Coordinates of C-alpha atoms and ligand atoms in Angstrom, one line a residue:
M18 CA 32.8 18.1 6.2
S19 CA 33.8 16.3 3.0
R20 CA 30.4 14.9 1.9
L21 CA 26.7 15.1 2.6
I22 CA 24.7 11.9 3.2
L23 CA 21.0 12.5 2.5
V24 CA 18.6 10.3 4.5
L25 CA 14.9 10.6 3.5
G26 CA 11.9 10.1 5.6
D27 CA 11.3 6.6 4.4
Q28 CA 14.9 5.5 4.8
L29 CA 15.1 5.2 8.6
S30 CA 17.3 2.1 8.7
E31 CA 20.7 1.9 10.4
S32 CA 21.8 -0.5 7.6
L33 CA 20.9 2.0 4.9
S34 CA 23.4 1.8 2.0
A35 CA 24.2 5.5 2.1
L36 CA 25.1 5.2 5.8
R37 CA 27.2 2.1 5.2
E38 CA 29.1 4.0 2.5
G39 CA 29.5 7.1 4.6
N40 CA 32.1 8.0 7.3
R41 CA 30.6 9.1 10.6
H42 CA 33.7 11.1 11.4
T43 CA 34.0 13.2 8.2
D44 CA 30.5 13.2 6.6
L45 CA 27.4 15.1 7.5
V46 CA 24.0 13.4 7.5
V47 CA 21.3 15.7 6.1
M48 CA 17.7 15.1 7.1
A49 CA 14.8 17.5 6.5
E50 CA 11.1 17.9 7.1
V51 CA 10.1 19.8 4.0
M52 CA 6.8 21.2 2.6
E53 CA 7.5 19.8 -0.8
E54 CA 7.4 16.2 0.4
A55 CA 4.6 16.8 2.8
T56 CA 2.3 18.4 0.1
Y57 CA 3.2 16.9 -3.3
V58 CA 0.0 15.1 -2.4
R59 CA -2.0 16.1 0.6
H60 CA -0.9 13.2 2.8
H61 CA -3.1 12.0 5.7
P62 CA -2.0 13.9 8.9
K63 CA -1.2 10.6 10.7
K64 CA 1.2 9.7 7.8
I65 CA 3.0 13.0 8.1
A66 CA 3.2 12.7 11.9
L67 CA 4.5 9.1 11.7
I68 CA 7.3 10.2 9.3
F69 CA 8.3 13.4 11.1
A70 CA 8.3 11.7 14.6
A71 CA 10.2 8.7 13.3
M72 CA 12.7 11.0 11.5
R73 CA 13.4 13.1 14.6
K74 CA 14.0 9.9 16.7
F75 CA 16.1 8.3 14.0
A76 CA 18.3 11.5 13.8
A77 CA 18.8 11.4 17.6
A78 CA 19.8 7.7 17.4
L79 CA 22.3 8.5 14.7
E80 CA 23.8 11.2 16.8
R81 CA 24.1 8.8 19.7
D82 CA 25.9 6.5 17.3
G83 CA 28.5 9.2 16.6
W84 CA 27.1 10.7 13.4
T85 CA 26.8 14.5 12.9
V86 CA 23.3 15.2 11.7
A87 CA 22.0 18.5 10.2
Y88 CA 18.3 18.1 10.9
A89 CA 15.8 20.7 9.6
Q90 CA 12.4 20.9 11.3
L91 CA 9.5 22.0 9.2
D92 CA 9.2 25.4 10.9
D93 CA 12.9 26.3 11.0
T94 CA 13.2 29.7 9.5
E95 CA 16.1 28.7 7.2
N96 CA 14.2 25.7 5.9
S97 CA 14.2 26.0 2.1
G98 CA 11.1 23.7 1.7
S99 CA 12.6 21.0 -0.6
I100 CA 15.0 18.1 -0.4
V101 CA 17.3 19.5 -3.0
G102 CA 17.1 22.9 -1.5
E103 CA 18.2 21.5 1.9
L104 CA 21.1 19.7 0.3
L105 CA 22.3 22.9 -1.3
R106 CA 21.8 24.9 1.9
R107 CA 23.9 22.4 3.8
A108 CA 26.6 22.3 1.1
E109 CA 26.9 26.1 1.3
Q110 CA 27.1 26.0 5.1
T111 CA 29.8 23.3 5.1
G112 CA 31.6 23.6 1.8
A113 CA 30.7 20.0 0.9
Q114 CA 31.1 19.4 -2.8
S115 CA 29.1 16.2 -3.2
A116 CA 26.4 14.1 -1.7
I117 CA 25.4 10.5 -1.5
C118 CA 22.0 9.0 -1.0
T119 CA 20.1 5.7 -1.2
E120 CA 17.7 5.4 -4.1
P121 CA 14.4 7.1 -3.3
G122 CA 11.2 5.0 -3.8
E123 CA 9.7 7.4 -6.3
W124 CA 10.8 8.4 -9.9
R125 CA 9.9 12.0 -9.1
L126 CA 12.6 12.3 -6.4
I127 CA 15.1 10.2 -8.3
N128 CA 14.8 12.7 -11.1
K129 CA 15.2 15.7 -8.9
L130 CA 18.3 14.2 -7.2
T131 CA 19.8 13.1 -10.5
H132 CA 19.6 16.7 -11.7
A133 CA 20.5 18.4 -8.4
P134 CA 23.1 21.2 -8.8
I135 CA 25.3 19.3 -6.3
P136 CA 26.7 16.1 -7.7
T137 CA 24.7 13.3 -5.9
T138 CA 25.6 9.6 -6.1
I139 CA 22.5 7.4 -5.8
L140 CA 23.2 4.0 -4.3
P141 CA 21.0 0.9 -4.6
D142 CA 18.4 0.5 -1.9
D143 CA 19.3 -3.0 -0.7
R144 CA 16.7 -3.2 2.1
F145 CA 14.8 -5.5 -0.3
L146 CA 15.4 -9.1 -1.1
A147 CA 15.6 -8.7 -4.9
S148 CA 17.8 -6.1 -6.5
H149 CA 16.6 -4.3 -9.7
G150 CA 19.1 -6.5 -11.6
E151 CA 17.7 -9.7 -10.1
F152 CA 14.1 -8.7 -10.9
E153 CA 15.1 -7.7 -14.5
A154 CA 16.8 -11.1 -15.0
W155 CA 13.7 -12.9 -13.7
A156 CA 11.4 -10.9 -16.0
E157 CA 13.6 -11.2 -19.0
G158 CA 11.9 -13.2 -21.8
R159 CA 8.8 -14.0 -19.8
K160 CA 5.5 -13.5 -21.5
A161 CA 3.6 -12.8 -18.3
L162 CA 5.2 -11.6 -15.0
R163 CA 3.1 -13.5 -12.5
M164 CA 3.9 -13.1 -8.9
E165 CA 3.6 -16.8 -8.0
Y166 CA 6.7 -17.8 -9.9
F167 CA 8.7 -14.9 -8.6
Y168 CA 7.6 -15.8 -5.1
R169 CA 8.8 -19.3 -5.4
D170 CA 12.3 -18.0 -6.4
M171 CA 12.3 -15.8 -3.3
R172 CA 11.4 -18.8 -1.1
R173 CA 14.3 -20.7 -2.6
K174 CA 16.6 -17.7 -2.2
T175 CA 15.7 -17.0 1.4
G176 CA 15.2 -20.6 2.5
L177 CA 12.0 -19.5 4.2
L178 CA 9.5 -22.4 4.8
M179 CA 11.7 -24.7 2.7
E180 CA 12.5 -28.3 3.5
G181 CA 15.5 -29.0 1.3
D182 CA 14.4 -27.9 -2.2
Q183 CA 10.7 -28.5 -1.4
P184 CA 8.2 -26.1 0.1
A185 CA 7.1 -26.9 3.7
G186 CA 3.9 -28.8 3.8
G187 CA 4.4 -30.0 0.2
Q188 CA 2.8 -26.9 -1.5
W189 CA 3.9 -23.4 -2.2
N190 CA 0.7 -21.6 -1.6
F191 CA -2.1 -22.2 0.9
D192 CA -4.3 -19.4 -0.4
H193 CA -7.4 -21.6 -0.8
D194 CA -7.5 -22.0 3.1
N195 CA -7.3 -18.3 3.6
R196 CA -10.7 -17.1 2.4
K197 CA -13.0 -17.5 5.4
P198 CA -15.5 -14.8 6.4
A199 CA -15.1 -13.8 10.0
P200 CA -17.7 -14.9 12.5
G201 CA -19.2 -11.9 14.3
D202 CA -18.1 -13.0 17.8
I203 CA -14.3 -13.0 17.3
V204 CA -12.3 -10.7 19.5
P205 CA -9.0 -9.9 17.7
E206 CA -6.2 -8.5 19.9
G207 CA -5.4 -5.8 17.3
P208 CA -2.0 -4.0 16.9
L209 CA 0.1 -2.8 19.7
R210 CA -0.5 0.9 20.4
F211 CA 2.0 3.4 21.7
E212 CA 1.4 6.4 23.8
P213 CA 2.9 9.5 22.1
D214 CA 6.1 10.7 24.0
T215 CA 7.2 14.3 24.2
V216 CA 8.9 14.3 20.7
T217 CA 5.8 12.8 19.1
Q218 CA 3.5 15.3 21.0
E219 CA 5.6 18.1 19.5
V220 CA 5.2 16.7 16.0
L221 CA 1.4 16.2 16.6
A222 CA 1.1 19.8 17.5
L223 CA 3.0 20.8 14.4
V224 CA 1.0 18.6 12.1
E225 CA -2.2 19.8 13.6
A226 CA -1.3 23.4 13.0
R227 CA 0.2 23.0 9.5
F228 CA -1.8 20.1 7.9
G229 CA -4.9 20.0 10.0
D230 CA -7.0 20.7 6.8
H231 CA -5.8 17.5 5.1
F232 CA -8.2 14.6 4.9
G233 CA -8.2 12.3 8.0
T234 CA -7.9 12.6 11.7
L235 CA -4.6 12.9 13.5
R236 CA -5.6 11.8 17.0
P237 CA -5.5 9.4 18.7
F238 CA -2.1 8.7 17.3
W239 CA -0.6 5.3 18.3
F240 CA 1.9 4.2 15.7
A241 CA 5.4 3.0 16.6
T242 CA 7.9 5.7 15.8
T243 CA 11.2 3.9 16.7
R244 CA 12.7 0.6 15.7
G245 CA 12.5 -0.6 19.2
Q246 CA 8.7 0.0 19.3
A247 CA 8.3 -1.6 15.9
L248 CA 10.0 -4.7 17.1
E249 CA 7.6 -4.8 20.1
A250 CA 4.7 -4.5 17.6
L251 CA 6.2 -7.4 15.6
A252 CA 6.4 -9.7 18.7
H253 CA 2.9 -8.7 19.6
F254 CA 1.6 -9.6 16.2
V255 CA 3.4 -13.0 16.0
E256 CA 2.0 -13.9 19.4
H257 CA -1.6 -12.7 19.1
S258 CA -2.7 -12.3 15.5
L259 CA -0.5 -14.4 13.2
P260 CA -2.2 -17.7 14.2
S261 CA -5.5 -16.5 12.8
F262 CA -4.0 -14.2 10.0
G263 CA -4.5 -16.8 7.3
D264 CA -8.1 -17.9 8.0
Y265 CA -9.5 -14.3 8.1
Q266 CA -7.1 -12.6 5.8
D267 CA -9.8 -11.6 3.3
A268 CA -12.6 -11.0 5.8
M269 CA -14.2 -7.6 6.6
L270 CA -16.1 -6.8 9.8
R271 CA -17.8 -3.6 10.9
G272 CA -16.0 -2.2 14.0
E273 CA -13.0 -4.4 13.5
D274 CA -10.5 -2.2 11.6
F275 CA -7.5 -4.5 11.9
L276 CA -8.8 -8.1 12.4
Y277 CA -5.7 -10.3 12.4
H278 CA -3.6 -8.1 10.1
A279 CA -0.1 -7.0 11.0
I280 CA -0.2 -3.2 10.4
F281 CA 3.5 -3.4 9.6
S282 CA 3.5 -1.8 6.2
P283 CA 4.0 1.7 7.6
Y284 CA 6.9 0.5 9.6
M285 CA 8.5 -1.6 6.9
N286 CA 8.1 1.1 4.3
I287 CA 9.8 3.8 6.3
G288 CA 12.6 1.4 7.3
L289 CA 11.9 0.6 11.0
L290 CA 11.5 -3.1 10.2
G291 CA 13.2 -5.2 7.5
P292 CA 11.3 -7.8 5.4
L293 CA 13.5 -10.7 6.2
E294 CA 13.4 -10.3 10.0
V295 CA 9.7 -10.0 9.9
C296 CA 9.4 -13.2 7.9
Q297 CA 11.9 -15.0 10.1
A298 CA 9.9 -14.1 13.2
A299 CA 6.8 -15.6 11.5
E300 CA 8.6 -18.7 10.4
A301 CA 9.9 -19.3 14.0
A302 CA 6.4 -19.2 15.3
Y303 CA 5.5 -22.0 12.8
Q304 CA 8.5 -24.0 13.7
K305 CA 7.6 -23.8 17.4
G306 CA 4.1 -24.9 16.6
N307 CA 2.6 -21.5 17.6
A308 CA 1.1 -20.7 14.2
P309 CA -0.3 -22.9 11.4
L310 CA 1.3 -23.2 8.0
N311 CA -1.6 -21.6 6.1
A312 CA -1.2 -18.4 8.2
V313 CA 2.6 -18.3 8.1
E314 CA 2.9 -19.1 4.4
G315 CA 0.2 -16.6 3.6
F316 CA 1.9 -13.9 5.6
I317 CA 5.4 -14.6 4.2
R318 CA 4.0 -14.6 0.7
Q319 CA 2.7 -11.1 1.1
I320 CA 6.1 -9.8 2.0
I321 CA 8.7 -11.8 0.0
G322 CA 6.2 -12.3 -2.8
W323 CA 3.9 -9.4 -3.3
R324 CA 5.9 -6.6 -1.7
E325 CA 9.1 -7.5 -3.6
Y326 CA 7.2 -8.2 -6.8
V327 CA 5.4 -4.8 -6.9
R328 CA 8.6 -3.0 -6.3
G329 CA 10.2 -4.9 -9.1
I330 CA 7.4 -4.0 -11.5
Y331 CA 7.5 -0.3 -10.5
F332 CA 11.2 0.1 -11.4
L333 CA 11.0 -2.3 -14.4
E334 CA 8.1 -0.4 -16.0
G335 CA 9.7 3.1 -15.7
P336 CA 8.6 6.6 -14.8
D337 CA 5.4 6.6 -16.8
Y338 CA 3.9 3.7 -15.0
A339 CA 1.8 5.6 -12.5
K340 CA 0.2 7.6 -15.3
R341 CA -1.1 4.7 -17.3
N342 CA -4.8 4.5 -18.2
V343 CA -5.3 1.8 -20.9
L344 CA -9.0 1.5 -20.2
K345 CA -9.3 5.3 -20.8
Q346 CA -11.5 5.8 -17.7
T347 CA -12.0 9.5 -17.0
R348 CA -14.7 10.1 -14.4
D349 CA -13.8 12.3 -11.4
L350 CA -13.3 10.7 -8.0
P351 CA -16.6 11.1 -6.2
A352 CA -16.9 13.1 -3.0
M353 CA -17.7 9.9 -1.1
Y354 CA -13.9 9.1 -1.2
W355 CA -13.4 12.2 0.9
G356 CA -16.0 11.3 3.4
G357 CA -18.9 12.8 1.5
P358 CA -22.3 11.1 2.1
T359 CA -23.0 7.7 0.6
K360 CA -25.8 5.1 0.9
M361 CA -23.3 2.3 0.3
A362 CA -22.5 0.8 3.7
C363 CA -19.2 -0.9 2.5
M364 CA -17.8 2.3 0.9
G365 CA -18.9 4.4 3.9
A366 CA -17.2 2.0 6.3
A367 CA -13.9 1.7 4.3
V368 CA -13.6 5.5 3.9
E369 CA -14.5 6.3 7.5
Q370 CA -11.9 3.8 8.8
T371 CA -9.3 5.2 6.4
A372 CA -10.0 8.7 7.6
R373 CA -9.6 7.6 11.2
E374 CA -6.7 5.2 11.0
A375 CA -4.9 6.0 7.7
Y376 CA -5.3 2.2 7.3
A377 CA -7.5 -0.2 5.5
H378 CA -6.6 -3.8 4.8
H379 CA -5.9 -5.3 1.5
I380 CA -9.4 -6.5 0.6
Q381 CA -11.0 -3.3 1.7
R382 CA -8.6 -1.5 -0.7
L383 CA -9.0 -3.9 -3.5
M384 CA -12.6 -5.2 -3.4
V385 CA -14.4 -2.2 -1.9
T386 CA -12.8 1.2 -2.8
G387 CA -10.7 -0.1 -5.7
N388 CA -13.5 -2.3 -7.1
F389 CA -16.0 0.6 -7.0
A390 CA -13.6 3.0 -8.7
L391 CA -12.8 0.5 -11.5
L392 CA -16.5 -0.4 -12.1
A393 CA -17.5 3.3 -12.0
G394 CA -14.9 4.3 -14.6
I395 CA -12.9 6.7 -12.4
D396 CA -9.7 8.2 -13.7
P397 CA -6.9 5.9 -12.4
G398 CA -4.6 8.8 -11.9
Q399 CA -7.1 10.4 -9.4
V400 CA -7.6 7.0 -7.8
S401 CA -3.8 6.5 -7.4
D402 CA -3.4 10.0 -5.9
W403 CA -6.2 9.2 -3.4
Y404 CA -4.4 6.0 -2.2
L405 CA -1.1 7.8 -2.0
E406 CA -2.6 10.5 0.2
V407 CA -4.8 8.6 2.6
Y408 CA -2.7 5.5 3.7
A409 CA 0.2 5.8 6.1
D410 CA 2.0 3.1 4.2
A411 CA 1.7 4.7 0.8
F412 CA 4.9 5.4 -1.2
E413 CA 4.8 5.3 -4.9
W414 CA 7.0 2.2 -5.5
V415 CA 4.4 0.1 -3.7
E416 CA 1.2 2.2 -4.1
A417 CA 1.3 2.7 -7.9
P418 CA 1.6 -1.0 -8.9
N419 CA -1.1 -2.0 -6.4
V420 CA -3.5 0.8 -7.6
V421 CA -2.7 1.4 -11.2
G422 CA -1.8 -2.2 -11.9
M423 CA -3.5 -4.7 -9.5
S424 CA -6.6 -2.6 -8.7
Q425 CA -7.4 -0.5 -11.7
F426 CA -6.0 -2.6 -14.5
A427 CA -4.7 0.7 -16.0
D428 CA -1.4 -1.0 -17.0
G429 CA -3.2 -3.3 -19.3
G430 CA -2.4 -6.5 -17.4
V431 CA 1.2 -6.2 -16.5
I432 CA 0.3 -7.3 -12.9
A433 CA -3.1 -8.8 -13.1
S434 CA -4.2 -11.5 -15.6
K435 CA -7.8 -10.1 -15.3
P436 CA -9.4 -7.1 -13.6
Y437 CA -10.3 -7.5 -10.0
V438 CA -14.0 -6.8 -10.3
S439 CA -16.9 -8.3 -8.5
S440 CA -20.6 -7.7 -7.9
G441 CA -21.9 -7.2 -4.4
A442 CA -22.1 -10.9 -3.7
Y443 CA -18.3 -11.1 -3.0
I444 CA -18.5 -8.2 -0.5
N445 CA -21.6 -9.8 1.1
R446 CA -19.8 -13.2 1.5
M447 CA -16.7 -11.7 3.0
S448 CA -18.2 -9.0 5.3
D449 CA -21.1 -8.0 7.4
Y450 CA -21.5 -4.6 5.6
C451 CA -24.6 -5.5 3.5
K452 CA -26.8 -6.2 6.4
G453 CA -27.1 -2.5 7.3
C454 CA -27.0 -1.1 3.8
A455 CA -29.6 1.1 2.1
Y456 CA -29.1 -1.1 -1.0
K457 CA -30.1 -4.7 -1.3
V458 CA -27.2 -7.0 -2.3
S459 CA -29.6 -9.7 -3.5
Q460 CA -31.4 -7.2 -5.9
K461 CA -30.0 -7.1 -9.4
T462 CA -32.0 -4.3 -10.9
G463 CA -34.1 -1.4 -9.7
E464 CA -33.4 1.6 -7.5
E465 CA -32.6 -0.5 -4.4
A466 CA -30.2 -2.8 -6.3
C467 CA -26.6 -2.9 -4.9
P468 CA -24.6 -0.5 -7.3
F469 CA -21.8 -3.1 -7.5
N470 CA -24.4 -5.5 -9.1
T471 CA -25.3 -3.3 -12.1
L472 CA -21.9 -1.6 -12.5
Y473 CA -20.2 -4.9 -12.7
W474 CA -22.1 -5.8 -15.9
H475 CA -21.8 -2.3 -17.2
F476 CA -18.0 -2.6 -16.8
L477 CA -17.8 -5.9 -18.7
D478 CA -20.1 -4.6 -21.4
R479 CA -18.3 -1.4 -22.0
H480 CA -14.9 -3.1 -22.1
R481 CA -16.1 -6.1 -24.0
E482 CA -13.6 -5.6 -26.8
R483 CA -10.6 -5.8 -24.5
F484 CA -11.8 -8.6 -22.2
S485 CA -14.1 -11.0 -24.0
G486 CA -11.2 -12.9 -25.4
N487 CA -9.5 -13.3 -22.0
P488 CA -9.8 -17.0 -21.1
R489 CA -10.3 -16.2 -17.4
M490 CA -13.3 -14.0 -18.2
G491 CA -15.1 -16.3 -20.6
N492 CA -17.5 -17.5 -18.0
M493 CA -18.5 -13.9 -17.1
Y494 CA -19.3 -13.0 -20.7
G495 CA -21.0 -16.3 -21.1
T496 CA -23.4 -15.5 -18.2
W497 CA -23.9 -12.0 -19.5
D498 CA -24.7 -13.2 -23.0
R499 CA -27.1 -15.8 -21.8
M500 CA -29.1 -13.2 -19.9
D501 CA -32.4 -12.1 -21.3
A502 CA -32.0 -9.1 -23.6
E503 CA -34.6 -7.0 -21.7
K504 CA -32.8 -7.7 -18.4
R505 CA -29.5 -6.7 -19.9
K506 CA -31.0 -3.5 -21.1
T507 CA -32.5 -2.8 -17.6
I508 CA -29.1 -3.5 -15.9
I509 CA -27.3 -1.1 -18.3
A510 CA -29.9 1.6 -17.8
D511 CA -29.8 1.2 -14.0
A512 CA -26.0 1.4 -14.0
D513 CA -26.1 4.5 -16.3
A514 CA -28.5 6.1 -13.8
I515 CA -25.9 5.5 -11.0
L516 CA -23.1 7.0 -13.1
A517 CA -25.3 10.0 -13.9
T518 CA -26.0 10.5 -10.2
L519 CA -22.3 10.4 -9.5
D520 CA -21.6 12.8 -12.4
A521 CA -24.3 15.2 -11.0
G522 CA -22.4 15.1 -7.6
E523 CA -25.4 13.5 -5.9
I524 CA -25.5 10.8 -3.4
V525 CA -25.1 7.2 -4.4
Ligands
LIG29 P1 -1.0 -7.6 6.2 O1 -2.2 -8.0 5.5 O2 -0.8 -8.0 7.6 O3 0.3 -8.2 5.3 C1 1.6 -8.2 5.8 C2 2.5 -7.4 4.9 O4 2.5 -7.9 3.6 C3 2.2 -5.9 4.8 O5 2.6 -5.2 5.9 C4 2.8 -5.5 3.5 O6 4.1 -5.1 3.8 C5 2.9 -6.8 2.7 N1 1.9 -6.8 1.7 C6 0.7 -7.4 1.6 N2 0.1 -7.3 0.4 C7 0.9 -6.5 -0.3 C8 0.9 -5.9 -1.6 N3 -0.1 -6.2 -2.4 N4 1.9 -5.1 -2.0 C9 2.9 -4.9 -1.2 N5 3.0 -5.4 0.0 C10 2.1 -6.2 0.5 N6 0.7 -1.6 0.5 C11 1.6 -0.7 0.9 O7 2.5 -1.0 1.7 N7 1.5 0.6 0.5 C12 0.5 1.0 -0.3 O8 0.4 2.2 -0.6 C13 -0.5 0.0 -0.7 N8 -1.5 0.4 -1.5 C14 -2.4 -0.5 -1.9 C15 -3.5 -0.1 -2.7 C16 -4.4 -1.1 -3.2 C17 -5.5 -0.7 -4.1 C18 -4.2 -2.4 -2.8 C19 -5.2 -3.4 -3.3 C20 -3.2 -2.8 -1.9 C21 -2.3 -1.9 -1.5 N9 -1.2 -2.2 -0.6 C22 -0.3 -1.3 -0.3 C23 -1.0 -3.6 -0.2 C24 -1.7 -4.0 1.1 O9 -3.1 -3.6 1.1 C25 -1.0 -3.4 2.3 O10 0.3 -3.7 2.2 C26 -1.6 -4.0 3.6 O11 -3.0 -3.8 3.6 C27 -0.9 -3.4 4.7 O12 -1.5 -3.8 5.9 P2 -0.8 -4.8 6.9 O13 0.5 -4.5 7.3 O14 -1.8 -5.0 8.0 O15 -0.8 -6.1 6.0
LIG30 C1 6.2 11.1 2.6 C2 7.2 12.1 3.2 C3 6.8 13.2 3.8 C4 5.4 13.4 4.2 N1 7.6 14.1 4.3 C5 9.0 13.9 4.1 C6 9.9 14.9 4.6 O1 9.5 16.0 5.1 N2 11.2 14.7 4.4 C7 11.7 13.5 3.8 O2 12.9 13.3 3.7 N3 10.8 12.6 3.3 C8 9.5 12.8 3.5 N4 8.6 11.9 3.0 C9 9.1 10.7 2.3 C10 9.5 11.0 0.8 O3 8.3 11.6 0.2 C11 9.9 9.7 0.1 O4 11.2 9.5 0.4 C12 9.7 9.7 -1.3 O5 8.3 9.7 -1.6 C13 10.2 8.4 -2.0 O6 9.7 7.3 -1.4
LIG31 FE1 -21.8 -2.6 -0.5 FE2 -23.8 -3.4 -2.1 FE3 -23.4 -4.6 0.2 FE4 -24.4 -2.2 0.2 S1 -25.3 -4.0 -0.6 S2 -22.8 -2.9 1.5 S3 -23.3 -1.3 -1.6 S4 -22.0 -4.6 -1.5

């Protein structure tokens, strides 16, 4: 064998640049389930199972296509336990002198492969619409890197929802139509679920035995694990959920984990689906009159806008990005994030669902668990590790900008023009959580007051120096400053009491 071709667990695409570059007759594909990747954070068991099952099936598909694949299962006695170790082992076995791979989605692994004892060529990952060069050119010379302008360029580039050089419907963004709370009597179809086959069952048994102590439940396991299944899930979403996606995009409802969301991020992020084909399927539904423009535009914006944009930021900002902490928040992540008891109905529901499904939708991540961590002054590094561990779709290129940047403002505003913070009123408007909560969302002070209400002002007060000059936050500070001095004192004291309770490891 002349060369090794490394294919990582989130690179399961036939069109991968390393496979295009390789020669199926002379090169050896190397794939490996390794402890280092499974435990650099303690990933949710469903996430590990998804990756291992999809890897095994992708390896089999490559072999059917005429490739020779050296595949290491986690429990193989010879398994060295790391990606670089596996490359070296295969090089020794075959005499290969070099390797190629597609750029990993994490600086940690890029660094390891760059310094691997076997010369390894890293090729661009072109499964995205914007290359690093294009994003850098877009960012060059701009004062602020706002997603909206990048998104418009991606619309022009792809032609998605374009009528000549104008956006379909005469406007780029229909977000203002997409903020409806969900009525309690809706019955969303939910994502397509797949019965585990023999290969997946074997993986489930392995993951149960080796990672059963990680946070989260493994069964029932229903994710798609092949491209064919992921395509079925795409068709199902376009038919059943896309038409209502826009209207209820920001809504949260007890007992409805998925509402009208796609649950494609795990599939897209490991390579089973490509961003363009997903968007084209949504656009076709609009063109046939099967889904309204606000839904289709909103959906496409998430993918060619947000998803591409956060990736651009991750690689533009460099390896230190995930470690940033400009607000110098240092509190430890409370036990409630690991399923510990909480009186906060919204936090309890979001964490419970996360443990069960390795999934929560955007607003649950941003305005419940993220909002609370930011208001409570939690160390963003710990927050980021939590998100990386618990969600099936979490890979650092997409997780870190969303958590460190968008949700925790720890990058100082590279992504967000102001912090995403809110009092309980927002959660009450967009969900039915507050009805069954031990706290009262309408109460601003006192022991029964919703913690978001007091912590919101505490956050603004303690970060006054940084934010009071922000034109988008002037109203908030105006309201705070107009409040009666005694009331302000009581709010701060109540928030301090909540923080002290958290610090004491007691239940909030
Ligand atoms: P839908 O709501 O149906 O949206 C469709 C698609 O749009 C998604 O599949 C996803 O690919 C894309 N998308 C939407 N918003 C974003 C975004 N902000 N960034 C990137 N892609 C987006 N997404 C991840 O893929 N991995 C993560 O680790 C991740 N961590 C997040 C952490 C926080 C704090 C926040 C606020 C958001 C995070 N997101 C992450 C973005 C978003 O929450 C998920 O992409 C989305 O919930 C996935 O579910 P879905 O497929 O049902 O999405
Ligand atoms: C996330 C993950 C896990 C859990 N396990 C493996 C694995 O055993 N083998 C592998 O090649 N990749 C795995 N991955 C995905 C890598 O961690 C991922 O490629 C990097 O985080 C970069 O995105
Ligand atoms: Fe969450 Fe506050 Fe509502 Fe309780 S009252 S569910 S803590 S927002």
